[in-house]
Amino acid sequence: MKVNMNQIAIYPGSFDPVTNGHLDIIKRAAKLYDHLIIAVASNMEKKTPLFTIDERINMLREVCSNLPNVEVDSFKGLLVDYAKKRSASTLVKGLRAVSDFEYELQMALTNRKLNPDVETIFMMTAFRYIYLSSSIVKQVALVGGNTDGMVPPLVAEKLIQKAKELGRE
Ligand code: COA
């Protein structure tokens, strides 16, 4: 069943890198909306990314290549402004544990204050991925750990390459 409102949704994030937890949300959200835009943040407030914006976008494009209604794009500035530009009225966010709630609530309410026409929808992350984050995956990979099952195989390969480039293998 499709959501019978605006049919364009945005799944935003830094995706540094995309994990199986993200991919689970992407596949489920793609079933609900006609068009799902994965919006990769190019200006990340929190830290310097491991992967460049182009690397993050290319990995997402490859792992979503079998999902015809999914587009991968990047954005700068306010997310609600990007949503307006792309005529999307829904933001999809994944919730993992209770600890995500406070931060996500703050972001959802800020976004609503900035633009009340943009609604945030939360999806529960699949239980098997509840522990995952991009940081934990990087932490494992950069000291030579095995990330199988945490990220798509292509991303696991890119992490191994990065570790080599950084001399951390
Ligand atoms: N599976 C696995 N990991 C998940 C996940 C899932 N389903 N959902 C979230 N995560 C992880 C992410 O990998 C990320 O991990 P990290 O901190 O180790 O990198 C962490 O949870 C936080 O994810 P998220 O809440 O999506 O944040 P983000 O940093 O990836 O992206 C933006 C945040 C880009 C959406 C947000 O900063 C933004 O909207 N910026 C634009 C500026 C703006 O409009 N600001 C005003 C709004 S407050």
PDB file of C-alpha atoms and ligand atoms in Angstrom:
ATOM      1  CA  MET A   1       0.000   0.000   0.000  1.00  0.00           C
ATOM      2  CA  LYS A   2       1.374   3.424  -0.939  1.00  0.00           C
ATOM      3  CA  VAL A   3       1.191   6.429   1.373  1.00  0.00           C
ATOM      4  CA  ASN A   4      -1.551   8.492  -0.206  1.00  0.00           C
ATOM      5  CA  MET A   5      -0.135  11.984   0.289  1.00  0.00           C
ATOM      6  CA  ASN A   6       2.933  13.462  -1.227  1.00  0.00           C
ATOM      7  CA  GLN A   7       4.632  10.527  -2.910  1.00  0.00           C
ATOM      8  CA  ILE A   8       8.178  11.850  -2.627  1.00  0.00           C
ATOM      9  CA  ALA A   9      10.153  11.139   0.531  1.00  0.00           C
ATOM     10  CA  ILE A  10      13.685  12.006   1.598  1.00  0.00           C
ATOM     11  CA  TYR A  11      15.943   9.767   3.667  1.00  0.00           C
ATOM     12  CA  PRO A  12      18.749  12.063   4.851  1.00  0.00           C
ATOM     13  CA  GLY A  13      22.024  11.238   6.533  1.00  0.00           C
ATOM     14  CA  SER A  14      25.761  11.354   6.305  1.00  0.00           C
ATOM     15  CA  PHE A  15      26.093   7.686   5.215  1.00  0.00           C
ATOM     16  CA  ASP A  16      29.813   7.567   6.065  1.00  0.00           C
ATOM     17  CA  PRO A  17      29.455   4.775   4.974  1.00  0.00           C
ATOM     18  CA  VAL A  18      26.032   3.246   4.256  1.00  0.00           C
ATOM     19  CA  THR A  19      25.401   0.226   6.505  1.00  0.00           C
ATOM     20  CA  ASN A  20      23.016  -2.719   6.294  1.00  0.00           C
ATOM     21  CA  GLY A  21      20.882  -0.874   8.857  1.00  0.00           C
ATOM     22  CA  HIS A  22      20.475   2.068   6.470  1.00  0.00           C
ATOM     23  CA  LEU A  23      19.811  -0.312   3.587  1.00  0.00           C
ATOM     24  CA  ASP A  24      17.022  -2.014   5.532  1.00  0.00           C
ATOM     25  CA  ILE A  25      15.307   1.364   6.064  1.00  0.00           C
ATOM     26  CA  ILE A  26      15.846   2.318   2.388  1.00  0.00           C
ATOM     27  CA  LYS A  27      14.246  -0.900   1.086  1.00  0.00           C
ATOM     28  CA  ARG A  28      11.257  -0.591   3.412  1.00  0.00           C
ATOM     29  CA  ALA A  29      10.737   3.140   2.730  1.00  0.00           C
ATOM     30  CA  ALA A  30      11.007   2.554  -1.034  1.00  0.00           C
ATOM     31  CA  LYS A  31       7.913   0.337  -0.772  1.00  0.00           C
ATOM     32  CA  LEU A  32       5.892   3.125   0.841  1.00  0.00           C
ATOM     33  CA  TYR A  33       6.689   5.993  -1.493  1.00  0.00           C
ATOM     34  CA  ASP A  34       6.712   6.424  -5.251  1.00  0.00           C
ATOM     35  CA  HIS A  35      10.055   8.137  -5.114  1.00  0.00           C
ATOM     36  CA  LEU A  36      12.647   7.986  -2.356  1.00  0.00           C
ATOM     37  CA  ILE A  37      15.549  10.414  -2.421  1.00  0.00           C
ATOM     38  CA  ILE A  38      18.555   9.454  -0.336  1.00  0.00           C
ATOM     39  CA  ALA A  39      20.010  12.839   0.550  1.00  0.00           C
ATOM     40  CA  VAL A  40      23.656  12.678   1.529  1.00  0.00           C
ATOM     41  CA  ALA A  41      24.749  15.617   3.684  1.00  0.00           C
ATOM     42  CA  SER A  42      27.775  17.264   2.120  1.00  0.00           C
ATOM     43  CA  ASN A  43      28.422  19.595   5.038  1.00  0.00           C
ATOM     44  CA  MET A  44      28.771  17.470   8.131  1.00  0.00           C
ATOM     45  CA  GLU A  45      28.772  19.411  11.363  1.00  0.00           C
ATOM     46  CA  LYS A  46      29.915  16.594  13.584  1.00  0.00           C
ATOM     47  CA  LYS A  47      33.210  15.362  12.125  1.00  0.00           C
ATOM     48  CA  THR A  48      35.432  15.012   9.092  1.00  0.00           C
ATOM     49  CA  PRO A  49      34.069  12.111   7.048  1.00  0.00           C
ATOM     50  CA  LEU A  50      36.181   9.063   6.197  1.00  0.00           C
ATOM     51  CA  PHE A  51      34.683   8.914   2.685  1.00  0.00           C
ATOM     52  CA  THR A  52      34.371  11.902   0.358  1.00  0.00           C
ATOM     53  CA  ILE A  53      30.916  12.992  -0.700  1.00  0.00           C
ATOM     54  CA  ASP A  54      31.423  11.362  -4.127  1.00  0.00           C
ATOM     55  CA  GLU A  55      32.565   8.089  -2.561  1.00  0.00           C
ATOM     56  CA  ARG A  56      29.522   8.034  -0.236  1.00  0.00           C
ATOM     57  CA  ILE A  57      27.167   8.786  -3.142  1.00  0.00           C
ATOM     58  CA  ASN A  58      28.741   6.166  -5.430  1.00  0.00           C
ATOM     59  CA  MET A  59      28.533   3.435  -2.787  1.00  0.00           C
ATOM     60  CA  LEU A  60      24.859   4.255  -2.188  1.00  0.00           C
ATOM     61  CA  ARG A  61      24.113   4.286  -5.927  1.00  0.00           C
ATOM     62  CA  GLU A  62      25.712   0.868  -6.352  1.00  0.00           C
ATOM     63  CA  VAL A  63      23.965  -0.782  -3.418  1.00  0.00           C
ATOM     64  CA  CYS A  64      20.592   0.726  -4.427  1.00  0.00           C
ATOM     65  CA  SER A  65      20.946   0.004  -8.154  1.00  0.00           C
ATOM     66  CA  ASN A  66      18.236  -2.676  -7.932  1.00  0.00           C
ATOM     67  CA  LEU A  67      15.715  -0.221  -6.444  1.00  0.00           C
ATOM     68  CA  PRO A  68      14.273   1.695  -9.425  1.00  0.00           C
ATOM     69  CA  ASN A  69      12.389   4.335  -7.410  1.00  0.00           C
ATOM     70  CA  VAL A  70      15.410   5.277  -5.291  1.00  0.00           C
ATOM     71  CA  GLU A  71      17.584   8.251  -6.206  1.00  0.00           C
ATOM     72  CA  VAL A  72      20.801   9.296  -4.509  1.00  0.00           C
ATOM     73  CA  ASP A  73      21.591  12.986  -4.287  1.00  0.00           C
ATOM     74  CA  SER A  74      23.544  15.319  -2.019  1.00  0.00           C
ATOM     75  CA  PHE A  75      22.465  18.476  -0.240  1.00  0.00           C
ATOM     76  CA  LYS A  76      23.993  21.433   1.563  1.00  0.00           C
ATOM     77  CA  GLY A  77      22.366  23.729   4.069  1.00  0.00           C
ATOM     78  CA  LEU A  78      18.979  23.181   5.656  1.00  0.00           C
ATOM     79  CA  LEU A  79      17.297  19.851   5.041  1.00  0.00           C
ATOM     80  CA  VAL A  80      13.810  21.418   4.903  1.00  0.00           C
ATOM     81  CA  ASP A  81      14.970  23.798   2.161  1.00  0.00           C
ATOM     82  CA  TYR A  82      16.252  20.843   0.179  1.00  0.00           C
ATOM     83  CA  ALA A  83      12.930  19.022   0.758  1.00  0.00           C
ATOM     84  CA  LYS A  84      11.039  22.046  -0.585  1.00  0.00           C
ATOM     85  CA  LYS A  85      13.304  22.266  -3.616  1.00  0.00           C
ATOM     86  CA  ARG A  86      12.647  18.571  -4.356  1.00  0.00           C
ATOM     87  CA  SER A  87       8.859  18.875  -3.676  1.00  0.00           C
ATOM     88  CA  ALA A  88       9.088  16.303  -0.896  1.00  0.00           C
ATOM     89  CA  SER A  89       6.890  16.671   2.162  1.00  0.00           C
ATOM     90  CA  THR A  90       8.181  13.655   4.102  1.00  0.00           C
ATOM     91  CA  LEU A  91      11.490  13.021   5.827  1.00  0.00           C
ATOM     92  CA  VAL A  92      12.170   9.391   6.725  1.00  0.00           C
ATOM     93  CA  LYS A  93      14.382   8.728   9.750  1.00  0.00           C
ATOM     94  CA  GLY A  94      15.432   5.434  11.276  1.00  0.00           C
ATOM     95  CA  LEU A  95      15.208   4.877  15.024  1.00  0.00           C
ATOM     96  CA  ARG A  96      17.450   2.278  16.592  1.00  0.00           C
ATOM     97  CA  ALA A  97      17.176   2.495  20.350  1.00  0.00           C
ATOM     98  CA  VAL A  98      15.625   4.778  22.946  1.00  0.00           C
ATOM     99  CA  SER A  99      18.920   6.697  22.940  1.00  0.00           C
ATOM    100  CA  ASP A 100      18.175   7.926  19.388  1.00  0.00           C
ATOM    101  CA  PHE A 101      14.822   9.348  20.442  1.00  0.00           C
ATOM    102  CA  GLU A 102      15.853  12.570  22.159  1.00  0.00           C
ATOM    103  CA  TYR A 103      18.137  13.700  19.338  1.00  0.00           C
ATOM    104  CA  GLU A 104      15.646  12.734  16.641  1.00  0.00           C
ATOM    105  CA  LEU A 105      12.801  14.474  18.491  1.00  0.00           C
ATOM    106  CA  GLN A 106      14.866  17.660  18.644  1.00  0.00           C
ATOM    107  CA  MET A 107      15.676  17.465  14.926  1.00  0.00           C
ATOM    108  CA  ALA A 108      12.078  16.669  13.944  1.00  0.00           C
ATOM    109  CA  LEU A 109      10.694  19.553  16.007  1.00  0.00           C
ATOM    110  CA  THR A 110      13.337  21.955  14.678  1.00  0.00           C
ATOM    111  CA  ASN A 111      12.534  20.928  11.126  1.00  0.00           C
ATOM    112  CA  ARG A 112       8.809  21.383  11.796  1.00  0.00           C
ATOM    113  CA  LYS A 113       9.445  24.856  13.225  1.00  0.00           C
ATOM    114  CA  LEU A 114      11.505  25.725  10.133  1.00  0.00           C
ATOM    115  CA  ASN A 115       8.887  24.355   7.753  1.00  0.00           C
ATOM    116  CA  PRO A 116       5.582  22.984   9.120  1.00  0.00           C
ATOM    117  CA  ASP A 117       4.723  21.492   5.709  1.00  0.00           C
ATOM    118  CA  VAL A 118       7.507  18.926   6.032  1.00  0.00           C
ATOM    119  CA  GLU A 119       6.581  15.897   8.161  1.00  0.00           C
ATOM    120  CA  THR A 120       9.073  13.490   9.758  1.00  0.00           C
ATOM    121  CA  ILE A 121       8.214   9.783   9.709  1.00  0.00           C
ATOM    122  CA  PHE A 122      10.147   7.338  11.909  1.00  0.00           C
ATOM    123  CA  MET A 123      10.807   3.735  11.013  1.00  0.00           C
ATOM    124  CA  MET A 124      12.143   1.244  13.531  1.00  0.00           C
ATOM    125  CA  THR A 125      15.468  -0.219  12.460  1.00  0.00           C
ATOM    126  CA  ALA A 126      15.410  -4.009  12.029  1.00  0.00           C
ATOM    127  CA  PHE A 127      16.312  -5.669  15.336  1.00  0.00           C
ATOM    128  CA  ARG A 128      19.411  -7.372  13.897  1.00  0.00           C
ATOM    129  CA  TYR A 129      20.899  -3.982  13.026  1.00  0.00           C
ATOM    130  CA  ILE A 130      19.962  -2.153  16.195  1.00  0.00           C
ATOM    131  CA  TYR A 131      23.602  -1.972  17.385  1.00  0.00           C
ATOM    132  CA  LEU A 132      25.003  -0.647  14.112  1.00  0.00           C
ATOM    133  CA  SER A 133      26.270   2.814  13.301  1.00  0.00           C
ATOM    134  CA  SER A 134      28.636   4.106  10.654  1.00  0.00           C
ATOM    135  CA  SER A 135      31.162   4.980  13.382  1.00  0.00           C
ATOM    136  CA  ILE A 136      31.209   1.490  14.873  1.00  0.00           C
ATOM    137  CA  VAL A 137      31.716  -0.018  11.406  1.00  0.00           C
ATOM    138  CA  LYS A 138      34.641   2.346  10.729  1.00  0.00           C
ATOM    139  CA  GLN A 139      36.108   1.561  14.129  1.00  0.00           C
ATOM    140  CA  VAL A 140      36.071  -2.178  13.338  1.00  0.00           C
ATOM    141  CA  ALA A 141      37.326  -1.833   9.744  1.00  0.00           C
ATOM    142  CA  LEU A 142      40.175   0.566  10.424  1.00  0.00           C
ATOM    143  CA  VAL A 143      41.828  -1.882  12.826  1.00  0.00           C
ATOM    144  CA  GLY A 144      41.436  -4.762  10.391  1.00  0.00           C
ATOM    145  CA  GLY A 145      38.211  -6.259  11.771  1.00  0.00           C
ATOM    146  CA  ASN A 146      35.650  -8.118   9.700  1.00  0.00           C
ATOM    147  CA  THR A 147      32.587  -6.037   8.769  1.00  0.00           C
ATOM    148  CA  ASP A 148      30.708  -8.842   6.973  1.00  0.00           C
ATOM    149  CA  GLY A 149      27.017  -8.657   7.780  1.00  0.00           C
ATOM    150  CA  MET A 150      27.339  -5.046   8.931  1.00  0.00           C
ATOM    151  CA  VAL A 151      27.711  -3.423   5.529  1.00  0.00           C
ATOM    152  CA  PRO A 152      27.073  -4.510   1.919  1.00  0.00           C
ATOM    153  CA  PRO A 153      30.071  -6.448   0.434  1.00  0.00           C
ATOM    154  CA  LEU A 154      31.018  -3.497  -1.798  1.00  0.00           C
ATOM    155  CA  VAL A 155      31.254  -1.208   1.237  1.00  0.00           C
ATOM    156  CA  ALA A 156      33.301  -3.812   3.130  1.00  0.00           C
ATOM    157  CA  GLU A 157      35.791  -3.782   0.217  1.00  0.00           C
ATOM    158  CA  LYS A 158      35.958   0.033   0.190  1.00  0.00           C
ATOM    159  CA  LEU A 159      36.600   0.026   3.944  1.00  0.00           C
ATOM    160  CA  ILE A 160      39.508  -2.401   3.484  1.00  0.00           C
ATOM    161  CA  GLN A 161      40.917  -0.119   0.735  1.00  0.00           C
ATOM    162  CA  LYS A 162      40.566   2.940   2.999  1.00  0.00           C
ATOM    163  CA  ALA A 163      42.325   1.159   5.837  1.00  0.00           C
ATOM    164  CA  LYS A 164      45.184   0.356   3.446  1.00  0.00           C
ATOM    165  CA  GLU A 165      45.353   3.955   2.181  1.00  0.00           C
ATOM    166  CA  LEU A 166      45.525   5.170   5.746  1.00  0.00           C
ATOM    167  CA  GLY A 167      48.128   2.567   6.628  1.00  0.00           C
ATOM    168  CA  ARG A 168      45.818   1.062   9.240  1.00  0.00           C
ATOM    169  CA  GLU A 169      45.373  -2.476   7.908  1.00  0.00           C
TER     170      GLU A 169
HETATM  171  N1  COA B   1      21.170   1.687  10.763  1.00  0.00           N
HETATM  172  C1  COA B   1      22.451   1.895  11.087  1.00  0.00           C
HETATM  173  N2  COA B   1      22.919   3.089  11.515  1.00  0.00           N
HETATM  174  C2  COA B   1      22.042   4.084  11.591  1.00  0.00           C
HETATM  175  C3  COA B   1      20.691   3.936  11.275  1.00  0.00           C
HETATM  176  C4  COA B   1      20.264   2.668  10.836  1.00  0.00           C
HETATM  177  N3  COA B   1      19.001   2.439  10.512  1.00  0.00           N
HETATM  178  N4  COA B   1      20.070   5.113  11.474  1.00  0.00           N
HETATM  179  C5  COA B   1      21.002   5.960  11.892  1.00  0.00           C
HETATM  180  N5  COA B   1      22.190   5.341  11.953  1.00  0.00           N
HETATM  181  C6  COA B   1      23.462   5.910  12.410  1.00  0.00           C
HETATM  182  C7  COA B   1      24.167   6.676  11.342  1.00  0.00           C
HETATM  183  O1  COA B   1      25.055   5.853  10.611  1.00  0.00           O
HETATM  184  C8  COA B   1      24.925   7.683  12.165  1.00  0.00           C
HETATM  185  O2  COA B   1      26.079   7.053  12.662  1.00  0.00           O
HETATM  186  P1  COA B   1      27.386   7.876  13.037  1.00  0.00           P
HETATM  187  O3  COA B   1      26.980   8.931  14.025  1.00  0.00           O
HETATM  188  O4  COA B   1      28.248   6.833  13.584  1.00  0.00           O
HETATM  189  O5  COA B   1      27.880   8.461  11.726  1.00  0.00           O
HETATM  190  C9  COA B   1      24.019   7.960  13.358  1.00  0.00           C
HETATM  191  O6  COA B   1      23.167   6.839  13.421  1.00  0.00           O
HETATM  192  C10 COA B   1      23.211   9.191  13.246  1.00  0.00           C
HETATM  193  O7  COA B   1      22.447   9.126  12.068  1.00  0.00           O
HETATM  194  P2  COA B   1      21.496  10.325  11.643  1.00  0.00           P
HETATM  195  O8  COA B   1      20.668  10.754  12.775  1.00  0.00           O
HETATM  196  O9  COA B   1      20.821   9.934  10.381  1.00  0.00           O
HETATM  197  O10 COA B   1      22.490  11.473  11.467  1.00  0.00           O
HETATM  198  P3  COA B   1      23.520  11.762  10.355  1.00  0.00           P
HETATM  199  O11 COA B   1      24.664  12.379  11.017  1.00  0.00           O
HETATM  200  O12 COA B   1      23.825  10.589   9.495  1.00  0.00           O
HETATM  201  O13 COA B   1      22.741  12.857   9.464  1.00  0.00           O
HETATM  202  C11 COA B   1      21.497  14.911   9.073  1.00  0.00           C
HETATM  203  C12 COA B   1      22.210  14.011  10.085  1.00  0.00           C
HETATM  204  C13 COA B   1      22.374  15.162   7.853  1.00  0.00           C
HETATM  205  C14 COA B   1      20.217  14.275   8.649  1.00  0.00           C
HETATM  206  C15 COA B   1      21.243  16.247   9.834  1.00  0.00           C
HETATM  207  O14 COA B   1      22.432  16.689  10.432  1.00  0.00           O
HETATM  208  C16 COA B   1      20.705  17.337   8.933  1.00  0.00           C
HETATM  209  O15 COA B   1      19.538  17.340   8.616  1.00  0.00           O
HETATM  210  N6  COA B   1      21.573  18.280   8.539  1.00  0.00           N
HETATM  211  C17 COA B   1      21.198  19.401   7.680  1.00  0.00           C
HETATM  212  C18 COA B   1      21.192  20.714   8.459  1.00  0.00           C
HETATM  213  C19 COA B   1      19.826  20.991   9.003  1.00  0.00           C
HETATM  214  O16 COA B   1      18.830  21.062   8.309  1.00  0.00           O
HETATM  215  N7  COA B   1      19.787  21.189  10.337  1.00  0.00           N
HETATM  216  C20 COA B   1      18.555  21.468  11.030  1.00  0.00           C
HETATM  217  C21 COA B   1      17.872  20.186  11.456  1.00  0.00           C
HETATM  218  S1  COA B   1      18.106  19.943  13.165  1.00  0.00           S
END
